[in-house]
Short mmCIF file of C-alpha atoms in Angstrom, two decimals:
data_model
loop_
_atom_site.label_atom_id
_atom_site.label_comp_id
_atom_site.label_asym_id
_atom_site.label_seq_id
_atom_site.Cartn_x
_atom_site.Cartn_y
_atom_site.Cartn_z
CA MET A 13 -24.75 -60.63 10.86
CA LYS A 14 -22.15 -62.39 13.02
CA GLN A 15 -19.57 -62.00 10.29
CA LEU A 16 -20.33 -58.29 10.02
CA PHE A 17 -20.11 -57.95 13.81
CA TYR A 18 -16.72 -59.65 13.96
CA LEU A 19 -15.52 -57.57 11.02
CA LEU A 20 -16.47 -54.34 12.81
CA VAL A 21 -14.78 -55.53 16.00
CA PHE A 22 -11.63 -56.37 14.05
CA TYR A 23 -11.69 -53.00 12.28
CA SER A 24 -12.13 -51.21 15.61
CA PHE A 25 -9.17 -53.16 17.01
CA ILE A 26 -6.97 -52.15 14.06
CA VAL A 27 -7.95 -48.46 14.30
CA ASN A 28 -7.32 -48.39 18.05
CA ALA A 29 -3.97 -50.09 17.57
CA GLN A 30 -2.99 -47.53 14.94
CA GLU A 31 -4.02 -44.65 17.19
CA LYS A 32 -2.03 -46.09 20.08
CA THR A 33 0.99 -46.54 17.83
CA HIS A 34 0.66 -42.95 16.62
CA LEU A 35 0.43 -41.65 20.18
CA LYS A 36 3.44 -43.74 21.10
CA GLU A 37 5.39 -42.18 18.23
CA GLN A 38 4.38 -38.70 19.35
CA GLN A 39 5.61 -39.37 22.87
CA LYS A 40 9.10 -40.04 21.51
CA LEU A 41 9.64 -36.43 20.50
CA PRO A 42 12.26 -34.60 22.57
CA LYS A 43 10.98 -32.28 25.24
CA ASN A 44 9.76 -28.93 23.86
CA PHE A 45 9.10 -30.35 20.37
CA SER A 46 5.61 -30.83 18.92
CA TYR A 47 3.78 -32.07 15.87
CA LEU A 48 2.52 -28.89 14.23
CA LYS A 49 -0.87 -30.43 13.42
CA ASN A 50 -1.56 -30.80 17.15
CA ILE A 51 -1.17 -27.05 17.70
CA ALA A 52 -2.09 -25.46 14.35
CA PRO A 53 -4.06 -28.07 12.37
CA THR A 54 -5.22 -25.67 9.63
CA ILE A 55 -1.69 -24.98 8.38
CA GLN A 56 -1.11 -26.85 5.14
CA LYS A 57 2.02 -28.74 4.14
CA GLU A 58 3.97 -30.12 1.21
CA LEU A 59 7.14 -31.62 2.62
CA ARG A 60 9.36 -31.56 -0.45
CA TYR A 61 12.15 -33.64 1.03
CA CYS A 62 9.79 -36.50 1.77
CA ALA A 63 9.34 -37.00 -1.99
CA ASP A 64 11.36 -36.36 -5.15
CA ASN A 65 10.10 -32.83 -5.92
CA ASN A 66 13.26 -31.12 -4.69
CA PHE A 67 16.75 -30.09 -5.81
CA LEU A 68 18.10 -33.62 -5.34
CA GLY A 69 15.32 -35.24 -7.34
CA ALA A 70 14.94 -37.92 -4.64
CA SER A 71 13.52 -38.38 -1.15
CA VAL A 72 15.95 -37.39 1.59
CA ASN A 73 17.32 -39.54 4.40
CA GLY A 74 15.56 -38.93 7.72
CA TYR A 75 12.16 -38.03 6.26
CA ASP A 76 10.15 -41.18 6.99
CA GLU A 77 6.72 -39.54 6.92
CA SER A 78 5.18 -36.35 5.54
CA ILE A 79 4.55 -34.72 8.89
CA VAL A 80 5.66 -31.36 10.28
CA ILE A 81 7.69 -31.26 13.49
CA CYS A 82 9.12 -28.17 15.15
CA THR A 83 9.79 -26.77 18.60
CA THR A 84 6.60 -26.12 20.52
CA LYS A 85 7.50 -22.45 20.77
CA THR A 86 7.74 -22.27 16.97
CA ALA A 87 4.44 -24.09 16.52
CA ILE A 88 2.67 -21.61 18.81
CA ALA A 89 4.12 -18.66 16.88
CA LEU A 90 3.07 -20.21 13.56
CA LYS A 91 -0.45 -20.63 14.93
CA LYS A 92 -0.57 -16.86 15.52
CA VAL A 93 0.60 -16.18 11.97
CA GLN A 94 -2.02 -18.57 10.63
CA ALA A 95 -4.81 -16.93 12.63
CA GLU A 96 -4.02 -13.59 11.00
CA LEU A 97 -3.82 -15.05 7.49
CA LEU A 98 -7.10 -16.96 7.85
CA LYS A 99 -8.91 -13.64 8.29
CA LYS A 100 -7.82 -12.82 4.73
CA GLU A 101 -8.80 -16.29 3.40
CA LEU A 102 -5.13 -17.20 3.19
CA SER A 103 -3.06 -19.95 4.81
CA LEU A 104 0.52 -20.88 5.50
CA LYS A 105 1.96 -23.82 3.60
CA ILE A 106 5.02 -25.56 5.05
CA PHE A 107 7.74 -26.97 2.80
CA ASP A 108 10.11 -27.93 5.59
CA ALA A 109 10.47 -27.46 9.34
CA TYR A 110 12.56 -29.63 11.66
CA ARG A 111 15.24 -31.36 9.55
CA PRO A 112 17.30 -34.19 11.02
CA GLN A 113 21.08 -33.95 10.81
CA THR A 114 20.95 -37.18 8.78
CA ALA A 115 19.10 -35.22 6.07
CA VAL A 116 21.70 -32.45 6.15
CA ASN A 117 24.41 -35.09 5.78
CA HIS A 118 22.53 -36.39 2.72
CA PHE A 119 22.59 -32.88 1.20
CA VAL A 120 26.33 -32.59 1.84
CA LYS A 121 27.04 -35.98 0.29
CA TRP A 122 24.95 -35.09 -2.79
CA ALA A 123 26.69 -31.72 -3.18
CA ARG A 124 30.06 -33.46 -3.45
CA VAL A 125 28.97 -35.64 -6.38
CA MET A 126 29.65 -33.20 -9.20
CA ASN A 127 28.06 -35.25 -11.98
CA ASP A 128 24.68 -35.57 -10.22
CA THR A 129 22.91 -32.57 -11.77
CA LEU A 130 19.51 -34.13 -12.44
CA MET A 131 17.56 -31.09 -11.18
CA LYS A 132 19.99 -28.33 -12.18
CA GLU A 133 17.75 -26.67 -14.79
CA GLU A 134 14.88 -26.39 -12.35
CA TYR A 135 16.66 -25.42 -9.14
CA TYR A 136 20.13 -23.98 -9.86
CA PRO A 137 20.46 -23.23 -13.61
CA SER A 138 22.93 -20.36 -13.20
CA ILE A 139 25.13 -21.79 -10.45
CA ASN A 140 27.92 -24.33 -10.75
CA LYS A 141 27.12 -27.11 -8.28
CA ARG A 142 30.61 -26.90 -6.78
CA HIS A 143 29.79 -23.36 -5.57
CA LEU A 144 26.62 -24.22 -3.62
CA PHE A 145 28.56 -24.34 -0.33
CA LYS A 146 30.48 -21.13 -0.99
CA LYS A 147 27.32 -19.21 -1.86
CA GLY A 148 25.53 -20.35 1.29
CA TYR A 149 22.82 -22.53 -0.24
CA ILE A 150 24.08 -25.74 1.39
CA SER A 151 25.89 -26.14 4.71
CA SER A 152 27.12 -28.98 6.90
CA LYS A 153 24.90 -27.60 9.67
CA SER A 154 21.36 -26.26 9.30
CA GLY A 155 19.20 -24.15 11.56
CA HIS A 156 16.38 -26.52 10.64
CA SER A 157 18.04 -29.20 12.77
CA ARG A 158 17.57 -27.00 15.83
CA GLY A 159 13.81 -27.23 15.31
CA SER A 160 12.90 -23.54 15.07
CA THR A 161 13.50 -22.81 11.39
CA VAL A 162 10.76 -23.21 8.79
CA ASP A 163 10.46 -22.96 5.01
CA LEU A 164 7.03 -21.82 3.93
CA THR A 165 4.81 -19.77 1.67
CA ILE A 166 1.23 -18.49 1.57
CA ILE A 167 -1.66 -20.00 -0.34
CA ASP A 168 -4.99 -18.55 -1.40
CA LEU A 169 -7.69 -20.68 0.22
CA LYS A 170 -10.24 -19.72 -2.45
CA THR A 171 -8.12 -21.23 -5.24
CA GLY A 172 -5.73 -23.49 -3.36
CA ASN A 173 -2.84 -21.90 -5.26
CA GLU A 174 0.39 -20.56 -3.82
CA LEU A 175 0.85 -16.80 -4.04
CA ASP A 176 3.32 -15.82 -6.76
CA MET A 177 6.59 -14.98 -5.01
CA GLY A 178 8.64 -14.44 -8.16
CA SER A 179 10.75 -17.59 -7.80
CA PRO A 180 9.98 -21.17 -6.73
CA PHE A 181 10.80 -22.64 -3.34
CA ASP A 182 14.42 -23.81 -3.10
CA PHE A 183 15.49 -21.97 -6.24
CA PHE A 184 19.20 -21.24 -5.84
CA GLY A 185 19.75 -17.81 -7.35
CA ILE A 186 19.48 -14.08 -6.77
CA SER A 187 15.79 -14.02 -7.70
CA SER A 188 15.13 -15.80 -4.39
CA HIS A 189 16.91 -13.13 -2.33
CA ILE A 190 14.48 -11.06 -0.28
CA SER A 191 16.07 -7.86 -1.59
CA TYR A 192 15.58 -8.83 -5.26
CA GLN A 193 13.76 -6.03 -7.07
CA LYS A 194 13.09 -7.35 -10.59
CA LEU A 195 9.61 -8.51 -9.66
CA THR A 196 6.11 -7.53 -10.67
CA LYS A 197 4.12 -5.30 -8.35
CA LYS A 198 2.01 -8.27 -7.22
CA GLN A 199 5.05 -10.45 -6.56
CA LYS A 200 6.55 -7.70 -4.41
CA GLU A 201 3.27 -7.35 -2.51
CA ASN A 202 3.13 -11.10 -1.90
CA ARG A 203 6.69 -11.22 -0.61
CA GLN A 204 6.07 -8.20 1.58
CA LEU A 205 2.98 -9.84 3.06
CA LEU A 206 4.93 -12.98 3.94
CA GLN A 207 7.88 -11.07 5.36
CA SER A 208 5.75 -8.68 7.42
CA VAL A 209 3.46 -11.28 8.96
CA MET A 210 6.37 -13.56 9.88
CA ARG A 211 8.41 -10.71 11.36
CA LYS A 212 5.35 -9.57 13.33
CA TYR A 213 5.33 -12.88 15.20
CA ASN A 214 9.04 -12.90 15.93
CA PHE A 215 10.51 -14.77 12.97
CA ARG A 216 13.81 -13.64 11.47
CA PRO A 217 14.18 -13.98 7.66
CA TYR A 218 17.19 -15.26 5.72
CA SER A 219 18.42 -12.79 3.11
CA LYS A 220 19.01 -15.36 0.34
CA GLU A 221 15.72 -17.26 0.62
CA TRP A 222 12.32 -15.53 0.77
CA TRP A 223 10.73 -18.70 2.23
CA HIS A 224 13.19 -19.25 5.12
CA PHE A 225 12.51 -18.00 8.68
CA THR A 226 13.95 -18.71 12.12
CA LEU A 227 12.19 -17.98 15.40
CA ARG A 228 13.98 -15.35 17.44
CA PHE A 229 15.19 -16.54 20.86
CA GLU A 230 14.86 -20.15 19.72
CA PRO A 231 14.95 -22.71 22.57
CA PHE A 232 17.87 -24.73 21.16
CA PRO A 233 20.29 -22.20 19.62
CA LYS A 234 23.28 -24.57 19.69
CA THR A 235 21.72 -28.05 19.61
CA TYR A 236 21.40 -30.01 16.36
CA PHE A 237 18.98 -32.95 16.54
CA SER A 238 18.92 -36.07 14.37
CA PHE A 239 15.73 -37.95 15.29
CA PRO A 240 13.70 -38.88 12.18
CA VAL A 241 10.65 -37.08 10.82
CA LYS A 242 7.80 -39.52 11.43
#
């Protein structure tokens, strides 16, 4: 019994220490930034750049933990979007939110290595890698680093599946443009749902990526942050 008692005490000590460490980490966020889970905990996530399921085929510098960070203003707006979707048994799913400048630098460095085309067939089959900058798919600065840009989709809570948007997340090509018309009726409806609900709560879309939205009147329109995602 004594051994069990001491084991429980030790376990409690470890858990409390972890919670304190986590709180300490949260307190390091710049003013007006938040962890999304603290404001909208039902929003789901799959941070692609924290693993190798992305156009690089590798985890990206600056993503130390699979956790969503954004400006507090953005998190509050996303909570409103989520509340509306939940009524339809749907949910937002975040692919990326705040992105440190160190991650953007990683993208730029990768884009300049012409023979690294590991994920070309999956993510940019019709585009020469040397043209990714020119066509606006990669840039030396990203709105994500300002904290109010998000990449996301909608999932069906009954099945757990993403709605069919006609092209995958981060697919570099015209089929990802929001004006692309060669879609099925259902794909068009799904894209329209995402666009309309995000616009309703003050998010501005990006014409070349159906998943990409930036909060209007963002709090840091000219500031690019580089603290890590953790």
